[in-house]
PDB file of C-alpha atoms in Angstrom:
ATOM      1  CA  UNK A   1     105.568 131.299 -10.652  1.00 80.00           C
ATOM      2  CA  UNK A   2     102.674 128.876  -9.506  1.00 90.00           C
ATOM      3  CA  UNK A   3     103.497 125.622  -7.863  1.00 93.00           C
ATOM      4  CA  UNK A   4     101.390 122.745  -7.836  1.00 93.00           C
ATOM      5  CA  UNK A   5      99.412 121.806  -4.692  1.00 92.00           C
ATOM      6  CA  UNK A   6     100.008 118.035  -4.872  1.00 93.00           C
ATOM      7  CA  UNK A   7     103.523 117.522  -6.020  1.00 93.00           C
ATOM      8  CA  UNK A   8     104.869 121.077  -5.604  1.00 93.00           C
ATOM      9  CA  UNK A   9     106.269 121.281  -9.104  1.00 94.00           C
ATOM     10  CA  UNK A  10     106.539 124.607 -11.218  1.00 95.00           C
ATOM     11  CA  UNK A  11     103.335 124.733 -13.398  1.00 95.00           C
ATOM     12  CA  UNK A  12     103.811 125.684 -16.891  1.00 94.00           C
ATOM     13  CA  UNK A  13     101.348 128.557 -18.644  1.00 91.00           C
ATOM     14  CA  UNK A  14      99.101 127.254 -21.221  1.00 90.00           C
ATOM     15  CA  UNK A  15      96.908 129.160 -23.697  1.00 88.00           C
ATOM     16  CA  UNK A  16      93.839 127.278 -25.239  1.00 87.00           C
ATOM     17  CA  UNK A  17      91.985 128.473 -28.466  1.00 85.00           C
ATOM     18  CA  UNK A  18      88.768 127.055 -29.804  1.00 84.00           C
ATOM     19  CA  UNK A  19      85.862 128.617 -31.838  1.00 84.00           C
ATOM     20  CA  UNK A  20      83.592 129.501 -28.750  1.00 84.00           C
ATOM     21  CA  UNK A  21      86.341 130.766 -26.233  1.00 85.00           C
ATOM     22  CA  UNK A  22      90.033 131.645 -25.662  1.00 88.00           C
ATOM     23  CA  UNK A  23      91.414 130.458 -22.202  1.00 91.00           C
ATOM     24  CA  UNK A  24      94.936 130.855 -20.376  1.00 91.00           C
ATOM     25  CA  UNK A  25      95.626 128.517 -17.240  1.00 93.00           C
ATOM     26  CA  UNK A  26      98.533 126.836 -15.600  1.00 94.00           C
ATOM     27  CA  UNK A  27      99.124 122.774 -16.174  1.00 95.00           C
ATOM     28  CA  UNK A  28     101.258 120.783 -14.003  1.00 95.00           C
ATOM     29  CA  UNK A  29     103.881 118.771 -16.311  1.00 94.00           C
ATOM     30  CA  UNK A  30     103.952 115.827 -13.304  1.00 93.00           C
ATOM     31  CA  UNK A  31     100.388 115.222 -12.566  1.00 94.00           C
ATOM     32  CA  UNK A  32      98.613 117.320 -15.219  1.00 93.00           C
ATOM     33  CA  UNK A  33      96.696 119.205 -12.590  1.00 92.00           C
ATOM     34  CA  UNK A  34      95.272 122.753 -13.776  1.00 93.00           C
ATOM     35  CA  UNK A  35      94.361 125.816 -12.269  1.00 93.00           C
ATOM     36  CA  UNK A  36      91.268 127.682 -12.999  1.00 93.00           C
ATOM     37  CA  UNK A  37      90.685 128.985 -16.477  1.00 92.00           C
ATOM     38  CA  UNK A  38      90.548 132.545 -17.203  1.00 91.00           C
ATOM     39  CA  UNK A  39      88.899 134.034 -20.529  1.00 91.00           C
ATOM     40  CA  UNK A  40      91.173 135.915 -22.976  1.00 86.00           C
ATOM     41  CA  UNK A  41      89.424 138.682 -24.994  1.00 82.00           C
ATOM     42  CA  UNK A  42      90.535 139.051 -28.509  1.00 72.00           C
ATOM     43  CA  UNK A  43      91.635 142.614 -28.021  1.00 74.00           C
ATOM     44  CA  UNK A  44      93.981 141.050 -25.112  1.00 72.00           C
ATOM     45  CA  UNK A  45      96.057 139.004 -27.702  1.00 72.00           C
ATOM     46  CA  UNK A  46      99.289 140.851 -29.116  1.00 73.00           C
ATOM     47  CA  UNK A  47     101.087 138.100 -30.864  1.00 72.00           C
ATOM     48  CA  UNK A  48     102.342 140.336 -33.558  1.00 68.00           C
ATOM     49  CA  UNK A  49     104.276 142.497 -31.005  1.00 69.00           C
ATOM     50  CA  UNK A  50     105.711 139.310 -29.598  1.00 71.00           C
ATOM     51  CA  UNK A  51     106.665 137.752 -32.616  1.00 72.00           C
ATOM     52  CA  UNK A  52     108.321 141.275 -33.547  1.00 73.00           C
ATOM     53  CA  UNK A  53     110.359 141.447 -30.353  1.00 73.00           C
ATOM     54  CA  UNK A  54     111.800 137.844 -30.525  1.00 78.00           C
ATOM     55  CA  UNK A  55     112.673 138.278 -34.269  1.00 79.00           C
ATOM     56  CA  UNK A  56     114.661 141.355 -33.586  1.00 79.00           C
ATOM     57  CA  UNK A  57     116.499 139.441 -30.623  1.00 73.00           C
ATOM     58  CA  UNK A  58     118.018 137.009 -32.983  1.00 64.00           C
TER      59      UNK A  58
END
């Protein structure tokens, strides 16, 4: 869990996708401050596995 340096609120994880790059970072819901953006490689994405796990839980 990452806390915002300005307002000490827990930050929310965000993933951004565009044609040029894929990034992940954390954003504060109160002041909209962001942490440093980190690149995500295509082979690091595993949405199929995550969707399969959540579907089986229900």
